[in-house]
Amino acid sequence: MTDPALLSLAEIAARIRSRALSSVEATQALLARIAQWQPKLNAYVRIEADEALQAAREADGHLARSGPKGPLHGVPLAHKDMYYFAGKPAGCGSKVRDGWIAPESSTVIRRLHDEAGAIRLGALNMAEFAYGPTGHNAWHGHARNPWNTAHITGGSSSGSGAAVAARLTYAALGSDTGGSIRLPAHFCGVTGLKVSYGRVSRANAMPLSFTLDTVGPLAQSAEDCALIAEIIFGADPLDPVTDGAPAWNKAAAERPVGGLKVGIPNSFYVDDLEPDVAAALDETKRTLEKLGAGFVSVDLPDQTAVAAAALIVIACEATSFHAPWLRTRAEDYTPQVRNRLENGLAYSAIEYLEALRWRGPALAAHLAAIGDVDIVLAPASRAAAPTIEETDVGGGTNAEAVIFALTRFMRPINYLGLPVLSAPAGHSRAGLPIGMQFIGRPHGDETVVALGRAFQTVTDAHRRVPQLS
Amino acid sequence: MNGKVTPERVAAIAAAARVPLRSDAAARIANAVTPAVARFGDEPIALALEIEPATYVVIARGGAKR
């Protein structure tokens, strides 16, 4: 019999609903696997075994008496420790918020847990205040890559990437402000959905940059991401940027992909790739061609200017959020995060506002460049995961260079607010995962998932599971 | 365009924001942010008078379908 921990989100949810497997059995299977892997990965910051088993027993009882609460009835999940459950701690990877108890639940948590029926397994490691692309965390210890624990997970959703890859949760929420879902998905070999800005509520989740923050899932597959998306998408009165946001369109996310037009950037995203990543990109193109996609070369506007605008926006907004603590307890930040927050003190109000005002015109220029293209294909990074040793630079003088190199293919997309599915597309010769970005049109989240689903029907990189060494 | 950020500018903005800086911080920050400021400053951006941040929402919704 297959270990229940190795099932996909869609499979475990279906088995629990049909009572082929109980929520208690699923929870016990995950807890057993966590006990083996957690000492190696440090993916969790809290494991709430007793409470999770109690919630699982209650879910099984409810199912027997009244049927399922929702599509995730009894499914144990854990999320990045920046999503609030009322009455539970949410430390946000920090010393500053250590021990803080959330007064209210995040809208996405209410939808996944209170309404769809998932149960809480614990909380996952993350970069301090989600402000770091490596996955390092000096307070809780670094999360480690399940494919090779000497390597980074990517961040900031480090525990989410590691836990999904090692099958320590069936899926996890991450957040993506400058690549924080897509980088861990790429480095850990899982599927991540960076949603369009404004389609998923961020209410009562820890903010980093209100212009760029997005909430989305990391899971084994595009199908599993779609299952989460169907629950969390749509307008929320508590988050005004979702005003008028359409609900998830399931039919569009399952559409045939033959005839989709895929754009291949002729610069930037294809420059200076490591050979393994270049090979994975070529193989992905061949696969999409077999699926019936058409290709066109696209000449995107200079992405370095777009990335610079993104940097200005995130720096100013993050510093604004943290200014009260920078005034009174700056020593409670790690050096790298404190330095990055202090960087936001360098920009003038006019620079910040011009970077904000340019967002619309920059998106218009992007749309003009891609014409009728549905998806732009790009690697998530120029290389597979570097080592922790190579990137553990703290607040040193080369910290900015390390961060810039890791996030090079990330920031422009946050600034433009576009949806992206990051899908596993192969492994390097060293056995580390490589991910590709399917970058959609604004609000085209369903289309990137449709292409990802089709891609994953004929590829197997997303099915590979790391082995405990 | 000269986009170089000076330590004096950083110190002035930090003081206005009432955030105390360590003695060596202004120079470090100036070095760290100069590339982004310079690159953004070099971009030939011509923003029409009517463009505001929320213009982004209009363009995003208009670009949703092809």
XYZ file of C-alpha atoms in Angstrom:
535
model
C 0.000 0.000 0.000
C 1.241 3.474 -0.876
C 2.345 5.573 2.086
C -0.537 8.060 2.488
C 2.029 10.840 2.998
C 3.142 10.401 -0.598
C -0.292 10.987 -2.103
C -1.098 14.222 -3.878
C -3.426 16.800 -2.378
C -6.167 15.841 -4.830
C -5.730 12.145 -4.032
C -5.735 12.483 -0.247
C -8.708 14.842 -0.288
C -10.705 12.410 -2.443
C -9.774 9.413 -0.295
C -10.759 11.137 2.935
C -14.065 12.356 1.491
C -14.886 8.842 0.247
C -13.774 7.419 3.621
C -11.250 5.159 1.903
C -8.741 6.704 4.315
C -9.327 8.605 7.518
C -8.034 12.039 8.404
C -6.319 10.415 11.402
C -4.467 8.000 9.120
C -3.366 10.832 6.854
C -2.207 12.911 9.809
C -0.341 10.008 11.385
C 1.392 9.305 8.077
C 2.588 12.887 7.778
C 3.686 13.041 11.422
C 5.712 9.866 10.974
C 7.435 11.339 7.935
C 8.000 14.659 9.692
C 9.669 12.840 12.569
C 12.160 11.371 10.113
C 12.830 14.472 8.000
C 12.484 17.441 10.325
C 15.902 16.977 12.006
C 17.488 17.160 8.534
C 15.381 19.924 6.971
C 14.145 22.222 9.730
C 11.099 22.844 7.547
C 8.715 23.344 10.478
C 8.957 25.934 13.223
C 6.082 24.338 15.145
C 4.670 20.817 14.901
C 1.326 20.550 16.667
C 0.955 16.781 16.665
C -1.552 16.359 19.492
C -3.811 19.176 18.317
C -3.642 17.969 14.717
C -4.608 14.413 15.716
C -7.482 15.743 17.814
C -8.672 17.867 14.882
C -8.358 14.821 12.616
C -10.512 12.720 14.963
C -13.118 15.468 14.993
C -12.994 15.686 11.188
C -13.532 11.943 10.892
C -16.462 12.162 13.300
C -17.986 15.080 11.421
C -17.616 13.238 8.130
C -19.390 10.160 9.493
C -22.230 12.228 10.955
C -22.735 15.063 8.471
C -20.527 14.565 5.451
C -17.637 16.756 4.378
C -17.394 20.418 5.337
C -15.711 21.173 2.044
C -13.291 19.907 -0.596
C -10.348 19.651 1.821
C -12.249 17.985 4.640
C -9.796 16.488 7.120
C -6.707 17.173 5.013
C -3.735 18.163 7.211
C -1.886 21.233 5.945
C 0.835 23.551 7.205
C 1.666 27.029 5.926
C 4.359 29.661 6.038
C 4.428 31.155 9.549
C 3.028 34.493 8.376
C -0.564 33.335 7.930
C -2.659 34.032 10.970
C -4.844 31.522 12.780
C -6.846 33.301 15.492
C -5.383 32.446 18.887
C -2.205 30.871 17.485
C 1.324 32.295 17.344
C 2.629 33.656 14.050
C 6.255 34.599 14.482
C 6.881 35.612 10.862
C 10.369 34.096 11.069
C 11.437 36.854 13.421
C 12.521 37.667 16.947
C 10.431 40.838 16.818
C 7.193 38.865 16.567
C 8.260 35.824 18.550
C 5.352 34.772 20.742
C 2.857 37.132 19.123
C -0.636 35.640 19.038
C -2.819 36.423 16.049
C -6.149 37.989 17.037
C -7.854 37.036 13.772
C -7.361 34.511 11.001
C -6.147 35.369 7.528
C -8.903 35.282 4.951
C -7.072 32.527 3.055
C -6.822 30.471 6.257
C -10.534 30.878 6.922
C -11.285 29.723 3.392
C -8.935 26.720 3.456
C -9.498 25.574 7.025
C -12.771 26.929 8.423
C -14.748 26.618 5.190
C -13.003 23.947 3.047
C -12.272 21.721 6.047
C -8.458 21.437 6.145
C -6.824 20.896 9.544
C -3.705 22.588 10.908
C -0.538 20.536 11.295
C 1.798 23.279 12.486
C 3.697 26.203 10.977
C 6.522 26.326 8.451
C 9.885 28.041 8.517
C 10.426 31.192 6.480
C 12.888 33.993 5.980
C 12.705 36.716 8.629
C 9.657 38.832 7.755
C 9.728 37.220 4.275
C 12.590 39.540 3.374
C 15.195 37.169 1.977
C 15.514 34.944 -1.122
C 17.801 32.230 0.267
C 15.668 30.638 2.958
C 18.213 31.430 5.660
C 16.888 32.144 9.126
C 19.279 32.877 11.969
C 16.540 32.717 14.636
C 15.023 29.356 13.771
C 17.955 27.867 11.838
C 18.087 27.567 8.082
C 15.606 25.372 6.268
C 17.491 22.898 4.104
C 16.929 21.541 0.629
C 15.564 17.956 0.711
C 17.527 17.074 -2.432
C 20.813 17.992 -0.794
C 20.844 19.501 2.659
C 24.022 21.458 1.953
C 21.995 23.568 -0.498
C 19.473 26.335 0.017
C 15.733 25.933 -0.273
C 15.247 29.403 -1.682
C 13.034 31.867 0.091
C 11.318 33.411 1.540
C 8.820 30.509 1.658
C 11.645 28.163 2.610
C 9.736 25.745 4.824
C 6.876 25.596 2.341
C 9.212 24.512 -0.465
C 11.115 21.997 1.658
C 8.018 20.508 3.319
C 6.090 20.011 0.085
C 9.133 18.532 -1.665
C 9.784 16.060 1.172
C 6.060 15.258 1.446
C 5.710 16.666 4.974
C 2.502 18.472 4.012
C 0.189 17.971 1.046
C 0.460 21.633 0.089
C 1.428 24.920 1.726
C 0.717 28.572 1.332
C 3.647 30.791 0.494
C 3.815 34.433 -0.425
C 5.517 36.059 -3.405
C 6.641 39.683 -3.270
C 9.936 39.255 -5.102
C 10.042 35.551 -5.934
C 9.265 33.947 -2.582
C 7.033 31.218 -4.014
C 8.816 30.677 -7.316
C 12.358 30.434 -5.936
C 11.580 27.684 -3.379
C 9.478 25.908 -6.011
C 12.424 25.984 -8.410
C 15.111 25.034 -5.905
C 13.066 22.331 -4.137
C 11.359 20.789 -7.182
C 7.718 21.591 -6.453
C 5.007 23.503 -8.273
C 4.262 27.058 -7.177
C 1.541 29.468 -8.234
C 2.397 33.146 -7.999
C -1.019 34.692 -8.508
C -1.992 37.875 -10.308
C -1.900 40.898 -8.050
C -5.423 41.485 -6.771
C -6.968 38.041 -7.233
C -6.278 36.564 -3.769
C -6.895 38.319 -0.465
C -3.903 39.226 1.696
C -6.070 40.285 4.630
C -4.631 39.364 8.027
C -1.458 37.946 6.566
C 1.896 39.541 7.353
C 2.563 42.327 4.844
C 5.892 43.159 3.237
C 4.956 45.417 0.297
C 1.316 46.240 -0.253
C 1.916 46.968 -3.933
C 3.686 43.697 -4.669
C 2.518 41.106 -2.104
C 0.681 38.040 -3.396
C -0.556 34.896 -1.645
C -0.404 31.501 -3.340
C 0.191 27.764 -2.983
C 3.170 25.459 -3.318
C 2.130 21.886 -4.059
C 3.200 18.775 -5.903
C 1.469 19.679 -9.147
C -0.493 22.252 -11.097
C -3.595 20.180 -10.387
C -3.020 20.541 -6.649
C -2.333 24.268 -6.999
C -5.662 24.555 -8.829
C -7.435 22.820 -5.953
C -6.100 25.448 -3.544
C -6.749 28.272 -6.006
C -10.379 27.306 -6.393
C -10.808 27.864 -2.662
C -8.770 31.027 -2.064
C -9.423 33.100 -5.198
C -11.987 35.867 -5.339
C -13.014 39.160 -3.806
C -12.681 39.822 -0.076
C -14.116 42.940 1.582
C -11.148 42.907 3.964
C -8.652 43.390 1.117
C -9.701 46.264 -1.154
C -7.288 45.348 -3.959
C -9.440 42.261 -4.588
C -12.513 44.405 -5.272
C -14.162 42.937 -8.343
C -11.716 40.016 -8.499
C -13.260 37.063 -10.300
C -13.527 33.684 -8.622
C -11.392 30.841 -9.937
C -12.598 29.630 -13.333
C -12.192 25.873 -13.132
C -13.147 25.254 -16.750
C -10.526 27.726 -17.969
C -7.892 26.032 -15.825
C -8.697 22.702 -17.491
C -8.876 24.039 -21.048
C -7.013 22.324 -23.885
C -3.681 23.995 -24.518
C -3.303 23.251 -28.210
C -3.067 26.557 -30.023
C -1.772 28.531 -27.064
C 0.905 30.965 -28.162
C 4.095 30.837 -26.112
C 6.580 33.688 -26.198
C 10.296 33.043 -25.850
C 12.242 36.090 -24.635
C 15.183 36.864 -26.861
C 17.212 38.370 -24.017
C 17.482 38.737 -20.235
C 15.687 35.523 -19.212
C 17.869 33.478 -21.577
C 21.170 35.208 -20.858
C 24.025 33.511 -19.041
C 22.134 30.319 -18.159
C 23.972 27.395 -16.640
C 24.057 24.531 -19.197
C 21.666 22.373 -17.149
C 19.097 25.176 -17.049
C 19.516 25.928 -20.754
C 18.984 22.247 -21.516
C 15.849 22.160 -19.370
C 14.520 25.215 -21.175
C 15.082 23.565 -24.555
C 13.414 20.364 -23.378
C 10.448 22.337 -22.042
C 10.039 24.032 -25.422
C 10.054 20.661 -27.171
C 7.451 19.327 -24.746
C 5.160 22.316 -25.177
C 5.491 22.025 -28.949
C 4.335 18.395 -28.754
C 1.349 19.604 -26.747
C 0.380 21.864 -29.622
C 1.685 25.219 -28.432
C 2.963 27.687 -30.974
C 6.078 29.764 -30.409
C 7.084 33.309 -31.110
C 10.157 35.263 -30.110
C 9.372 38.260 -27.904
C 11.452 41.372 -27.382
C 10.514 42.428 -23.849
C 11.160 45.947 -22.555
C 14.403 46.298 -20.628
C 13.793 44.190 -17.529
C 16.567 45.872 -15.545
C 14.553 49.086 -15.380
C 11.456 47.161 -14.300
C 13.488 45.364 -11.642
C 14.877 48.675 -10.375
C 11.356 50.044 -10.011
C 10.370 46.917 -8.091
C 13.323 47.331 -5.757
C 12.382 50.925 -4.995
C 8.767 50.013 -4.267
C 9.511 47.043 -2.018
C 12.236 48.906 -0.144
C 10.063 51.920 0.651
C 6.986 49.920 1.603
C 8.832 47.361 3.739
C 10.652 50.130 5.582
C 7.385 51.939 6.156
C 5.894 48.833 7.798
C 8.954 48.306 9.978
C 9.824 51.915 10.837
C 8.253 51.734 14.340
C 10.430 48.732 15.251
C 13.515 50.195 13.545
C 13.121 53.166 15.874
C 12.825 51.149 19.056
C 14.275 47.645 18.677
C 16.458 47.545 15.588
C 18.854 45.149 17.307
C 16.132 42.489 17.221
C 16.547 42.094 13.454
C 19.309 39.996 11.907
C 21.988 42.130 10.219
C 20.913 41.357 6.643
C 17.240 42.156 7.174
C 18.045 45.253 9.214
C 20.378 46.445 6.454
C 17.761 45.850 3.775
C 15.103 47.636 5.779
C 17.439 50.564 6.320
C 17.998 50.724 2.548
C 14.438 51.973 2.249
C 15.518 55.156 3.997
C 17.517 56.219 0.949
C 14.731 56.901 -1.530
C 12.974 60.200 -1.960
C 9.189 60.393 -1.972
C 9.282 61.426 -5.610
C 11.358 58.375 -6.595
C 8.936 56.095 -4.783
C 5.853 57.691 -6.301
C 7.310 57.720 -9.792
C 8.090 54.012 -9.401
C 4.469 53.464 -8.363
C 3.018 55.612 -11.164
C 5.170 53.888 -13.811
C 3.683 50.472 -13.019
C 0.740 50.897 -15.369
C 2.763 52.231 -18.297
C 5.382 49.524 -17.753
C 2.650 46.870 -17.928
C 1.254 48.492 -21.077
C 4.718 48.310 -22.664
C 4.981 44.632 -21.683
C 1.573 43.882 -23.228
C 2.519 45.718 -26.410
C 5.727 43.677 -26.612
C 4.019 40.292 -26.214
C 1.070 41.072 -28.505
C -1.281 38.106 -28.548
C 1.065 35.791 -26.661
C -0.664 33.777 -23.916
C 2.375 32.617 -21.955
C 5.972 33.776 -21.754
C 8.364 30.915 -20.963
C 11.400 31.646 -18.802
C 13.644 29.800 -16.348
C 13.103 30.592 -12.695
C 16.808 31.133 -12.161
C 19.993 30.881 -14.167
C 21.169 27.951 -12.013
C 20.012 25.225 -9.647
C 20.255 25.755 -5.889
C 23.562 27.123 -4.633
C 24.943 25.922 -1.319
C 24.103 27.442 2.025
C 27.792 28.208 2.494
C 27.927 30.193 -0.774
C 24.951 32.336 0.127
C 25.151 32.692 3.907
C 26.564 36.197 3.720
C 24.587 37.798 6.539
C 24.893 41.563 6.386
C 28.250 41.422 4.591
C 29.285 43.672 1.764
C 28.365 41.144 -0.937
C 24.883 40.482 0.444
C 23.213 42.772 -2.115
C 24.995 40.986 -4.980
C 23.890 37.553 -3.734
C 20.284 38.700 -3.350
C 20.298 40.395 -6.751
C 21.653 37.300 -8.507
C 19.031 35.013 -6.954
C 16.073 37.291 -7.702
C 17.109 38.445 -11.186
C 14.295 36.586 -13.006
C 11.739 37.312 -10.278
C 11.296 41.000 -9.524
C 10.095 42.296 -12.893
C 7.137 39.933 -12.755
C 6.072 41.116 -9.302
C 6.204 44.708 -10.459
C 4.006 43.887 -13.457
C 1.646 41.868 -11.222
C 1.548 38.905 -13.604
C 0.549 35.317 -12.760
C 3.209 32.607 -12.977
C 3.201 28.863 -12.562
C 6.666 27.643 -11.595
C 6.852 23.988 -12.612
C 9.605 21.402 -12.136
C 11.208 20.787 -15.527
C 14.176 18.551 -14.800
C 17.189 18.079 -12.590
C 20.772 19.203 -12.861
C 23.626 16.761 -13.248
C 24.131 17.192 -9.499
C 20.567 16.016 -8.900
C 19.089 19.387 -7.979
C 15.709 20.483 -9.344
C 15.225 23.041 -12.112
C 11.986 24.962 -12.520
C 10.450 26.865 -15.417
C 8.167 29.867 -15.212
C 4.986 29.949 -17.289
C 4.277 33.683 -17.145
C 0.718 34.670 -18.022
C -1.177 37.741 -19.041
C -2.753 39.857 -16.271
C -5.405 37.792 -14.447
C -4.533 34.801 -16.656
C -3.905 32.531 -13.687
C -6.137 29.802 -15.079
C -4.197 29.732 -18.355
C -0.814 29.231 -16.668
C -2.319 26.417 -14.606
C -3.895 24.849 -17.717
C -0.524 24.809 -19.446
C 1.126 23.438 -16.304
C -1.417 20.641 -16.018
C -0.890 19.639 -19.633
C 2.884 19.840 -19.199
C 2.732 17.600 -16.156
C 0.670 14.948 -17.957
C 3.694 14.243 -20.157
C 6.586 14.988 -17.780
C 7.571 13.457 -14.463
C 9.923 15.909 -12.726
C 7.119 16.936 -10.384
C 6.576 13.313 -9.298
C 10.132 12.714 -8.143
C 10.544 12.506 -4.395
C 13.828 13.135 -2.562
C 15.222 10.253 -0.526
C 16.314 10.585 3.078
C 20.072 10.127 3.263
C 22.018 60.872 -15.393
C 23.985 60.936 -12.154
C 22.010 58.658 -9.869
C 24.630 58.424 -7.173
C 23.108 58.475 -3.702
C 25.201 60.201 -1.066
C 25.521 59.310 2.616
C 24.394 62.841 3.426
C 21.119 62.288 1.600
C 20.542 58.981 3.420
C 21.265 60.581 6.782
C 18.808 63.403 6.070
C 15.974 61.058 5.054
C 16.613 58.778 8.038
C 16.535 61.755 10.365
C 13.259 62.929 8.845
C 11.860 59.422 9.349
C 13.134 59.431 12.957
C 15.050 56.202 12.418
C 18.462 56.253 14.118
C 21.356 54.924 12.029
C 24.624 53.399 13.131
C 27.688 55.464 12.343
C 28.667 53.528 9.227
C 25.155 52.874 7.943
C 24.594 55.906 5.717
C 27.606 55.123 3.528
C 26.646 51.443 3.281
C 23.066 52.274 2.360
C 24.152 54.815 -0.229
C 26.337 52.207 -1.928
C 23.603 49.572 -1.750
C 20.820 51.613 -3.346
C 22.764 53.597 -5.933
C 22.435 50.918 -8.666
C 18.620 50.878 -8.433
C 18.321 54.644 -8.216
C 20.711 55.128 -11.117
C 19.037 52.510 -13.312
C 15.548 53.873 -12.661
C 16.780 57.407 -13.170
C 18.339 56.467 -16.502
C 15.090 55.042 -17.883
C 13.481 57.581 -20.219
C 10.141 57.604 -18.430
C 7.567 60.125 -19.586
C 4.597 59.935 -17.248
C 1.521 61.758 -18.469
C 0.001 64.162 -15.958
C -3.034 61.903 -15.511
C -1.096 58.741 -14.610
C -1.514 57.643 -10.995
C -0.684 54.341 -9.245
C -4.238 53.022 -9.754
C -3.822 53.401 -13.516
C -2.116 50.020 -13.198
C -5.441 48.386 -12.313
C -7.093 49.726 -15.458
C -4.282 48.498 -17.690
C -4.150 45.092 -15.981
C -7.868 44.531 -16.478
C -7.625 45.685 -20.080
C -4.749 43.324 -20.766
C -6.409 40.306 -19.242
C -7.702 38.816 -22.471
C -6.308 38.716 -25.949
